[in-house]
Coordinates of C-alpha atoms in Angstrom, one line a residue:
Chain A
X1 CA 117.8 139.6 160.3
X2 CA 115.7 141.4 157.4
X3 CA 114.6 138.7 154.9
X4 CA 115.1 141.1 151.6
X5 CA 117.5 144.4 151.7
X6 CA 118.1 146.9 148.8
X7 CA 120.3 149.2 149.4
X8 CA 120.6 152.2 147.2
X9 CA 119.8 150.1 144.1
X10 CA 119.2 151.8 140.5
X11 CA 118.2 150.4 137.4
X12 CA 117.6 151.8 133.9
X13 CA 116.2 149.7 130.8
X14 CA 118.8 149.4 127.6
X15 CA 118.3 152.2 125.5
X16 CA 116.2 153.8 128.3
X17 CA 118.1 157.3 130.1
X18 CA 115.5 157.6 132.6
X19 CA 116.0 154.9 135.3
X20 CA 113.2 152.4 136.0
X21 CA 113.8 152.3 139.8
X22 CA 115.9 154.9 141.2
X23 CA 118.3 155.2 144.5
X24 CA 115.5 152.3 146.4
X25 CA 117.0 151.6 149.8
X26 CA 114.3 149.4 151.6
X27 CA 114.4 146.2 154.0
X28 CA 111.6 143.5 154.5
X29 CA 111.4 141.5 157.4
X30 CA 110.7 137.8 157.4
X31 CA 106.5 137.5 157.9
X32 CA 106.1 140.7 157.1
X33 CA 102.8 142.1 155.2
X34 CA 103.5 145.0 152.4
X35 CA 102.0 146.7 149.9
X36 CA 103.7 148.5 147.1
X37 CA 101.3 151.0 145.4
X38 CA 102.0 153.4 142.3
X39 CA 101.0 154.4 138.8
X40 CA 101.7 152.8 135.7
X41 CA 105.4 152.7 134.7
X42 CA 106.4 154.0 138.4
X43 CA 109.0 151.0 138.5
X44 CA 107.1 148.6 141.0
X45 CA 107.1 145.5 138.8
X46 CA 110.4 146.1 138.3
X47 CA 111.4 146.9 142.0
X48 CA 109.9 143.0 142.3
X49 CA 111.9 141.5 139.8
X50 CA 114.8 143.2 141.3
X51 CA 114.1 141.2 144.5
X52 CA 113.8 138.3 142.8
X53 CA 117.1 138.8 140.9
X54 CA 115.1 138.3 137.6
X55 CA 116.7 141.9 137.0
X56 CA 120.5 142.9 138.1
X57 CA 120.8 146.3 139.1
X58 CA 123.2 148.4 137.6
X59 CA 124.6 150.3 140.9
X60 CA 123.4 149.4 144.8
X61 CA 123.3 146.0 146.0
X62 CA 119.7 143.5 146.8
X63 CA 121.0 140.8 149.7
X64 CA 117.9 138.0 150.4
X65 CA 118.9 136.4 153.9
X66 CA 122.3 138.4 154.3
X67 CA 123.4 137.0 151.0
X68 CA 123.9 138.7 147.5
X69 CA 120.7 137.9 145.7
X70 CA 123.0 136.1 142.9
X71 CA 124.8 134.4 144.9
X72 CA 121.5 132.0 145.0
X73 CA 120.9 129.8 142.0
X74 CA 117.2 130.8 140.5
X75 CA 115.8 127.9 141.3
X76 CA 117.1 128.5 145.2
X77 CA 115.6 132.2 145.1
X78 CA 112.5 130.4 143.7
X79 CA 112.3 128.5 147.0
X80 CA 112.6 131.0 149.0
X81 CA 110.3 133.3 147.1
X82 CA 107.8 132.8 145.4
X83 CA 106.7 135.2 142.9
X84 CA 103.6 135.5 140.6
X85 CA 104.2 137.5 137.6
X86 CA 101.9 139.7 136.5
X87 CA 100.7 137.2 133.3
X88 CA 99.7 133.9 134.6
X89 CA 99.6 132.6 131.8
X90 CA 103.4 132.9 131.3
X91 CA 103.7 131.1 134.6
X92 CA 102.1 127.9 133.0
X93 CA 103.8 125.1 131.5
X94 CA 101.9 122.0 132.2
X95 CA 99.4 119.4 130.6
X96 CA 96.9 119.1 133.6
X97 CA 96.2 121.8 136.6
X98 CA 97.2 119.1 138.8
X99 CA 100.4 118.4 137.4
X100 CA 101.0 122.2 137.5
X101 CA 100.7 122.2 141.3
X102 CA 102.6 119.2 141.7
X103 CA 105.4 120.6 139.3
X104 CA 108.1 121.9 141.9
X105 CA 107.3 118.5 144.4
X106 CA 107.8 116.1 141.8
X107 CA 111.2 117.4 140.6
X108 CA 111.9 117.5 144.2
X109 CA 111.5 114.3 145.1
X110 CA 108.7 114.8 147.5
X111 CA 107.4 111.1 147.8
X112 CA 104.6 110.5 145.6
X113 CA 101.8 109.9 148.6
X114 CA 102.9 113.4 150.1
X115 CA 102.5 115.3 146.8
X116 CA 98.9 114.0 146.4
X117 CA 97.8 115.2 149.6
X118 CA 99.3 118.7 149.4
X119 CA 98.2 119.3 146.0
X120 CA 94.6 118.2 146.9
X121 CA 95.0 120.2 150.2
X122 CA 96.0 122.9 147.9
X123 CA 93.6 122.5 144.8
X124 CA 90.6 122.1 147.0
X125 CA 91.6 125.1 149.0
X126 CA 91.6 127.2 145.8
X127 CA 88.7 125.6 144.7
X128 CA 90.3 124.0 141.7
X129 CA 90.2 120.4 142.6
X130 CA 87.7 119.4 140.4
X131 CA 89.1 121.1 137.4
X132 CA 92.3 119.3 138.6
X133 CA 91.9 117.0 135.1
X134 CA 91.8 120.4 132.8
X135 CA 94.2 121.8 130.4
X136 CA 95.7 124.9 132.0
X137 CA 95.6 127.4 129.5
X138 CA 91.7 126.5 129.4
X139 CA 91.2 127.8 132.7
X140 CA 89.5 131.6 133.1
X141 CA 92.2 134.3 133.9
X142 CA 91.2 134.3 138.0
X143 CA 91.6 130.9 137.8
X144 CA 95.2 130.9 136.5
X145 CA 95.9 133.5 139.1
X146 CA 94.8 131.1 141.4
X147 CA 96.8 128.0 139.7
X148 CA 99.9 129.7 139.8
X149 CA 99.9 130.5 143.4
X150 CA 98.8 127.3 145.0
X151 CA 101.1 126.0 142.6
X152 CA 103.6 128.1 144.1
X153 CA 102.3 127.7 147.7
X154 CA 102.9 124.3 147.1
X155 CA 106.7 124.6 147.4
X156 CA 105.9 126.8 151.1
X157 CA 108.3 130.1 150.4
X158 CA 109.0 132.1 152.9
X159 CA 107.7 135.2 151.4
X160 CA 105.5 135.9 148.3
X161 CA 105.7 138.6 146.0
X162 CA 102.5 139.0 143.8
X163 CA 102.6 141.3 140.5
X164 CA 99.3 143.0 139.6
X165 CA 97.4 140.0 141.1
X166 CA 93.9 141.8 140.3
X167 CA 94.7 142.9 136.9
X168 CA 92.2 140.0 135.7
X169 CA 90.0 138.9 138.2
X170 CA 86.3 139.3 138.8
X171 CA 84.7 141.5 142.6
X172 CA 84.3 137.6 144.0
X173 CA 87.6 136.5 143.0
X174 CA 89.3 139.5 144.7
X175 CA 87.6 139.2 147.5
X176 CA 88.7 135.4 148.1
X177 CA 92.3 136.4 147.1
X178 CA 92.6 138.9 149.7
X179 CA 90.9 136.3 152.1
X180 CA 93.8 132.8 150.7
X181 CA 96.3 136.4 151.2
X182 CA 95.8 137.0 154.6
X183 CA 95.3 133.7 155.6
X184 CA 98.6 132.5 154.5
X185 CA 100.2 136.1 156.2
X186 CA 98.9 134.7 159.2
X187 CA 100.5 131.6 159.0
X188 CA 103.8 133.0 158.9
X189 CA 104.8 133.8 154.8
X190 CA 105.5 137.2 154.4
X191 CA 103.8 139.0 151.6
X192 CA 104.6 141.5 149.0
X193 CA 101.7 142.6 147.0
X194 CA 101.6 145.1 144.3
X195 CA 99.1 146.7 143.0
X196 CA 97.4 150.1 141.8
X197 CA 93.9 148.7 143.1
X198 CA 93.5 150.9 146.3
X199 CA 91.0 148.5 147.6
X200 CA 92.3 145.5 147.5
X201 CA 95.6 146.4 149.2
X202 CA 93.1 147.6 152.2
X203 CA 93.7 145.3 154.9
X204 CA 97.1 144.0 152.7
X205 CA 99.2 146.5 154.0
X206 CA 100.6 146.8 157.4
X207 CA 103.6 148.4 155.6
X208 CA 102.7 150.4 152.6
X209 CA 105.2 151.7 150.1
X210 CA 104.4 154.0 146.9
X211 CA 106.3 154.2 144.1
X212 CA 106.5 157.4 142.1
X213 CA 109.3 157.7 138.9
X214 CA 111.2 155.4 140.8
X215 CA 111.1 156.4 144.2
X216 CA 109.9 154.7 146.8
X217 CA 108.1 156.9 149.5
X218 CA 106.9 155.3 152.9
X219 CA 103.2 155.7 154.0
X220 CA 102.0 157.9 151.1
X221 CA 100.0 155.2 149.4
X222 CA 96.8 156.5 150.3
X223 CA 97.4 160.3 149.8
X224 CA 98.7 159.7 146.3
X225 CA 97.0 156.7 145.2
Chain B
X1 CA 127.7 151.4 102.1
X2 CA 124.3 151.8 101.8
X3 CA 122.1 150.0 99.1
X4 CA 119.1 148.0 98.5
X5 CA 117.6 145.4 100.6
X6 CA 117.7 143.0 97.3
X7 CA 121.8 144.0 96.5
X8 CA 122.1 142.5 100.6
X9 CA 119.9 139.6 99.3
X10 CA 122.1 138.7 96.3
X11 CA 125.1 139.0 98.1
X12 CA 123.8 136.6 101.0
X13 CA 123.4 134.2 98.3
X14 CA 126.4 134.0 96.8
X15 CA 128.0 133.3 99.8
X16 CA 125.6 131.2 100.9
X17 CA 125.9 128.9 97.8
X18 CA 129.9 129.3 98.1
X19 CA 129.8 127.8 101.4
X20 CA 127.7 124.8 100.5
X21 CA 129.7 124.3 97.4
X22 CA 132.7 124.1 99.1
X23 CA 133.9 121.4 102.0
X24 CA 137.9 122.1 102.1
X25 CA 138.4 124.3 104.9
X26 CA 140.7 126.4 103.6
X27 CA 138.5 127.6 100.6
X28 CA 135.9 128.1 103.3
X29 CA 138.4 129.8 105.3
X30 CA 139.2 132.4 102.2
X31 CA 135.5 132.4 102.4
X32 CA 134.7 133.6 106.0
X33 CA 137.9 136.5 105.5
X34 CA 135.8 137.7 102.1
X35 CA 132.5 137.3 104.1
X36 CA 133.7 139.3 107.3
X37 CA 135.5 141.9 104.9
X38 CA 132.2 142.3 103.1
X39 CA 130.4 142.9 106.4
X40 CA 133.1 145.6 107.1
X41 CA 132.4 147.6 104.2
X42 CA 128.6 147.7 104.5
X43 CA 129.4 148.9 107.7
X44 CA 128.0 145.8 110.0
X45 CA 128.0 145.9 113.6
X46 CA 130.6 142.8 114.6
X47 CA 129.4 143.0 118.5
X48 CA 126.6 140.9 116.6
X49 CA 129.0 138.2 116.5
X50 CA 128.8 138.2 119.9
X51 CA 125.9 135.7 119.5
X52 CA 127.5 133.3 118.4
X53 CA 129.3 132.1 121.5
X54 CA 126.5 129.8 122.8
X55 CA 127.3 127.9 119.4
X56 CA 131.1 127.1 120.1
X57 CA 130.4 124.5 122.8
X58 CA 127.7 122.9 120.3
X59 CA 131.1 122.6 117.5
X60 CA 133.5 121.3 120.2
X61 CA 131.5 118.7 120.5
X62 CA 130.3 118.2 116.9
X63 CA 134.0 117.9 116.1
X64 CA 134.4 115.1 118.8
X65 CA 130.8 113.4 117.2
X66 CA 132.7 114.2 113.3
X67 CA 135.9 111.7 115.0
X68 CA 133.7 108.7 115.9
X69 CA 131.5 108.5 113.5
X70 CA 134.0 109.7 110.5
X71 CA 136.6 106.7 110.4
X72 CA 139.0 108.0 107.9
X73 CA 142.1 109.8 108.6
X74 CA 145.1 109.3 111.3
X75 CA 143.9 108.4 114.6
X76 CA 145.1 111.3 117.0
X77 CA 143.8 110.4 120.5
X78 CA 143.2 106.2 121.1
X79 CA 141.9 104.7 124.8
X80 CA 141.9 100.8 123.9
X81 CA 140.3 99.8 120.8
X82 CA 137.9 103.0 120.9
X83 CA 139.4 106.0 118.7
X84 CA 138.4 109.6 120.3
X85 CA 139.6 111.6 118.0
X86 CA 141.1 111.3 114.1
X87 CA 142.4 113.8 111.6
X88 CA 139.5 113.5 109.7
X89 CA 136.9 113.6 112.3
X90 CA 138.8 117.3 113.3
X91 CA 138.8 118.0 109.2
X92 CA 135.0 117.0 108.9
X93 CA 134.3 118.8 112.2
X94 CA 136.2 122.0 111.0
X95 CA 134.7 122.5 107.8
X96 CA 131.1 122.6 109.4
X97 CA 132.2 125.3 112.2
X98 CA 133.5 127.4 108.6
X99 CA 130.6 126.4 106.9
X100 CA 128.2 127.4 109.5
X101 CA 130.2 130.9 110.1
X102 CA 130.0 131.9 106.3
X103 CA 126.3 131.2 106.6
X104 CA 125.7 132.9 109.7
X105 CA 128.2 136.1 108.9
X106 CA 126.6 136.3 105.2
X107 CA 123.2 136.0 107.1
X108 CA 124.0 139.1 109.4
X109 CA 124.0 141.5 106.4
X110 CA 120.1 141.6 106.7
X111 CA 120.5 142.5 110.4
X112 CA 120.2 145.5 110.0
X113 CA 117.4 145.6 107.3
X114 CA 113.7 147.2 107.8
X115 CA 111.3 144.4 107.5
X116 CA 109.3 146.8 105.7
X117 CA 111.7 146.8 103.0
X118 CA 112.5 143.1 102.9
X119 CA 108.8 142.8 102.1
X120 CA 109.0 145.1 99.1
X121 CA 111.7 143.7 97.8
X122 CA 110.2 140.2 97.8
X123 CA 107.2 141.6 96.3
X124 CA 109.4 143.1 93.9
X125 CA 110.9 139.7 93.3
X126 CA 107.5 138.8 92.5
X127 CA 107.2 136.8 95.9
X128 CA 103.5 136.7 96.5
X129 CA 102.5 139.1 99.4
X130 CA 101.0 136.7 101.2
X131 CA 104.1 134.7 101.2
X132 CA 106.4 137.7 102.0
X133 CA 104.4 138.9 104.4
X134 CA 104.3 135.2 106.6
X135 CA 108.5 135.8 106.0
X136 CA 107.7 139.7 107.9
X137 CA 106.0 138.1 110.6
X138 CA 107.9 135.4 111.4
X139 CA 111.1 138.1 111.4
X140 CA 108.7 140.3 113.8
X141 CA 107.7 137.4 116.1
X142 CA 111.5 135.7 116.7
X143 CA 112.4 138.1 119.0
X144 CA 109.0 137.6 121.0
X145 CA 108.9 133.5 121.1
X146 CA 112.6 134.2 122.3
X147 CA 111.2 136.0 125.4
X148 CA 108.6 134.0 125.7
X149 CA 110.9 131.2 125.9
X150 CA 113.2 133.0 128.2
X151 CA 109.8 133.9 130.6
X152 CA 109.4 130.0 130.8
X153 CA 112.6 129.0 131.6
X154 CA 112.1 131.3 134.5
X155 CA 109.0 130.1 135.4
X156 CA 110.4 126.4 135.6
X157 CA 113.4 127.3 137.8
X158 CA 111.4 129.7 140.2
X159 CA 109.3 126.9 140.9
X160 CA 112.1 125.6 143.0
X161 CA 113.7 123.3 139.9
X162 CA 117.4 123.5 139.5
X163 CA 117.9 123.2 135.6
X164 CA 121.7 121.9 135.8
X165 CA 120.4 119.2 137.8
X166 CA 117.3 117.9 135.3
X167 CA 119.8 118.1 132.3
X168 CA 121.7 114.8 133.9
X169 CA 118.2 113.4 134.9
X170 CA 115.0 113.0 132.6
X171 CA 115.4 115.3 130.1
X172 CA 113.1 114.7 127.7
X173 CA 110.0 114.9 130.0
X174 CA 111.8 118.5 131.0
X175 CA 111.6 119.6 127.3
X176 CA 108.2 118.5 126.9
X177 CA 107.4 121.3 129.6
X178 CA 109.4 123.9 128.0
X179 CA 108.4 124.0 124.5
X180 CA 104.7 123.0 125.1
X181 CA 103.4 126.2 126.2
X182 CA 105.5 127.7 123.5
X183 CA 104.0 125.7 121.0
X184 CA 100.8 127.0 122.4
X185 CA 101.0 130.4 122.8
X186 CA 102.4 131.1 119.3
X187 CA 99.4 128.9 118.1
X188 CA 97.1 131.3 120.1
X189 CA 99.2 134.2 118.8
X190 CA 98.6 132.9 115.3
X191 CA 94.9 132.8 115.5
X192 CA 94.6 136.1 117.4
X193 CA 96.5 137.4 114.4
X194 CA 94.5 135.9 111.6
X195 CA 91.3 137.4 112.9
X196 CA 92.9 140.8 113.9
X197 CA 94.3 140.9 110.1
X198 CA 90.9 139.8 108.8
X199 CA 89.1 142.7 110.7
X200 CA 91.4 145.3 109.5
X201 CA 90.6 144.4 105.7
X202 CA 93.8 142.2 104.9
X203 CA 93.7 141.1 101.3
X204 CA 90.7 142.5 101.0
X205 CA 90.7 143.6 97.4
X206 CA 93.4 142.0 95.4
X207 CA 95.1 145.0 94.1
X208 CA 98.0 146.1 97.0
X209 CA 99.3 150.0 96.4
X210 CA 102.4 150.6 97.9
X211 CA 103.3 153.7 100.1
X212 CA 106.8 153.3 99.8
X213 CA 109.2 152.6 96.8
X214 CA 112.3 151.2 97.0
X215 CA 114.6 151.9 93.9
X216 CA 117.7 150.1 92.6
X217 CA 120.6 152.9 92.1
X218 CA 123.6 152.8 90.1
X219 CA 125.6 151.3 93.2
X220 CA 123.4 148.4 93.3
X221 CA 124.1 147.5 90.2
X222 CA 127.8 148.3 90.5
X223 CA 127.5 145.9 93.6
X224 CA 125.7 143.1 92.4
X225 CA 128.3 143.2 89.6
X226 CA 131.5 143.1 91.5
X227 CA 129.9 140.8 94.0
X228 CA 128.9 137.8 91.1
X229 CA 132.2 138.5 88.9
X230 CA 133.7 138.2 92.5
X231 CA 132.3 134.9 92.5
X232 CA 133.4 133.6 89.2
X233 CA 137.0 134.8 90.1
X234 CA 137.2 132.8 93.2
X235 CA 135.7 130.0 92.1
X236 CA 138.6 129.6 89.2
X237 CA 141.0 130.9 91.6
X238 CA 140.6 128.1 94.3
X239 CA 140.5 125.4 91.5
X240 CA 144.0 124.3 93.1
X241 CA 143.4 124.5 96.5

């Protein structure tokens, strides 16, 4: 059974008369590995939030696991996804990085012994364990990035979507994202990365999508981008 | 109807003040059928009432609080020795749901008003700029700290947290996530702002020249008139109520 399906969805802004994301019939498979490419304002950040039901589309219908999107409370879809917006920052509500990545656990009710060991599993995978006493917000931009999705890793979605995930990290940092990506591809979470950087989505995309107005086109991504 | 931002001001006043003057509901009713008639002839748009739906829940249950903490009145609804609900507690309760409405209604006449304006108008109120240009920004910045707030409450429940769930459970630790980072970024925000203003030349010199003027007409005057003798009339006229 496909993980995510949008069939024939639209969306236009308020006060907007040119749809955002236009006629978008796609499916993604559980462990799957795509890459959604496009210019500025092509509609890919909001083709993700569409996923995600952060956005309701005004005609078509998005199903996650055979089920209407909506149907799923937020904080359901949040468990099943996880998605990193495009601003980190915005993704940060905590007083210590540790308790950031212990966040979802905690309210879960994860025993206290278990959420220790998977955040410093976590943390010292990202390489953030030592900052693990540090106020987010004080953390450099790739390190946010980096915050937010072991915190998200934490809670073990089934797929992740990632928004721009480049937009403010350094060559090195890139390079170890795309390596924490592919590693946690191959263990079995499907990914859905978006991004305009054409190198970074080398190797990211066994499935590559491009957006253009609104459309999605299969397999152009490296013609037009 | 279209007149001056500082005709719109006058006549949030006086309604305002009405409204705080007055606790019998049915003055304060009389009040809210001016107020909404008022909004209809400056040509408001009522779907903005809309927003004020999230706030009946809040009165239901400031009417029930009004009923155990205001012991006067008829005791309507009794389990054992505890009284739910009296006539005054509904009376009390009332009065604030009017109050609030006049407030509100009177408050939505500067909906529709160009901040731009406001700002004249204050400075030609003799409101220090400084002072009405803070009022500008924080107009600009409410709709942004609303987002923000919005983006966060996302955040929280896409980590997997089921927000019905934590209101039963601890709440207050909840909060403390919520409106931290707010508190944060608009203090970031704040600062950004302060040096971006600086480094464009704000108050640089003391003297401030205006590209646009705004004028009070004839109308205005005609308004502001009607609206205060208005005021005088019904304040005599609901002597009896």
């Amino acid at each position: 059974m496909t993980y995510i399906t949008l069939k024939d969805v639209t969306f236009t802004y308020p006060g907007k008369t040119v749809p955002a994301v236009k006629n978008v019939s796609q499916h993604f498979n559980p462990g799957e590995q795509v890459a959604i490419t496009g210019l500025n304002g092509s509609g890919k950040s909001t083709l993700a939030r569409l996923m995600v039901g952060l956005l309701s589309a005004q005609s078509g219908i998005v199903h996650l696991q055979g089920k209407p999107v909506k149907q799923y409370s937020l904080a359901e879809r949040g468990r099943k996804i996880g998605f990193v917006y495009q601003n980190p920052s915005q993704m940060l509500f905590n007083n210590t990085v540790f308790n950031e990545a212990a966040f979802g656990l905690k309210w879960r009710g994860v025993k206290k012994e278990e959420v220790m060991a998977r955040c410093r599993e976590l943390l010292q995978y990202f390489n953030l364990w030592h900052l693990r006493e540090e106020f987010p917000f004080n953390l450099s931009e790739g390190q946010k990035q980096m915050l937010v999705l072991a915190s998200i890793l934490a809670l073990k979605p089934d797929f992740l979507i990632l928004d721009e995930p480049t937009k403010s990290i350094d060559t090195e940092g890139k390079k170890k994202l795309k390596e924490i990506l592919l590693d946690i591809w191959r263990q079995g979470t499907g990914t859905i990365v978006i991004s305009h950087d054409r190198e970074f989505i080398q190797g990211l995309n066994r499935r590559s999508l491009h957006m253009i107005e609104g459309e999605v086109r299969e397999n152009e991504g490296r013609r037009e981008n | 109807m279209k007149v001056d931002v500082r005709t719109k001001m006058l006549v949030v006043v006086v309604f305002s003040l009405l409204a705080l003057i007055y606790q019998n509901p049915r003055i304060l009713g009389i009040l809210l059928a001016l107020n909404l008639l008022v909004l209809a002839l400056f040509r408001v748009n009522f779907l903005l009432l809309r927003g004020f739906k999230g706030f009946v829940f809040m009165f239901s249950g400031l009417i029930v609080m009004q009923s155990f903490f205001v012991r006067e009145g008829e005791p309507l609804w009794q389990v054992g020795e505890a009284v739910l609900l009296t006539t005054g507690g509904i009376y009390y309760g009332i009065s604030i749901l009017l109050r609030f409405l006049v407030l509100a209604c009177s408050a939505l006449l500067m909906a529709g008003c160009d901040p731009q304006e406001l700002v004249l108008a204050l400075v030609k109120m003799r409101v220090p700029y400084e002072v009405a240009f803070m009022i500008q920004l924080g107009i600009r910045f409410m709709p942004v700290m609303f987002e923000e707030l919005q983006n966060i409450i996302n955040s929280i429940q896409l980590r997997g947290v089921d927000m019905r769930k934590v209101y039963r459970r601890k709440i207050l630790r909840f909060y403390t996530n919520l409106f931290s980072p707010l508190i944060y970024s608009v203090w970031q925000k704040t600062e950004k702002l302060a040096i971006l203003l600086e480094m464009r030349g704000f108050r640089s010199s003391p003297e401030r020249t205006y590209y646009r003027d705004i004028v009070l007409t004839r109308t205005d005057y005609l308004v502001m008139g009607v609206v205060l003798t208005s005021a005088f009339v019904f304040v005599f006229a609901v002597r009896g109520l």
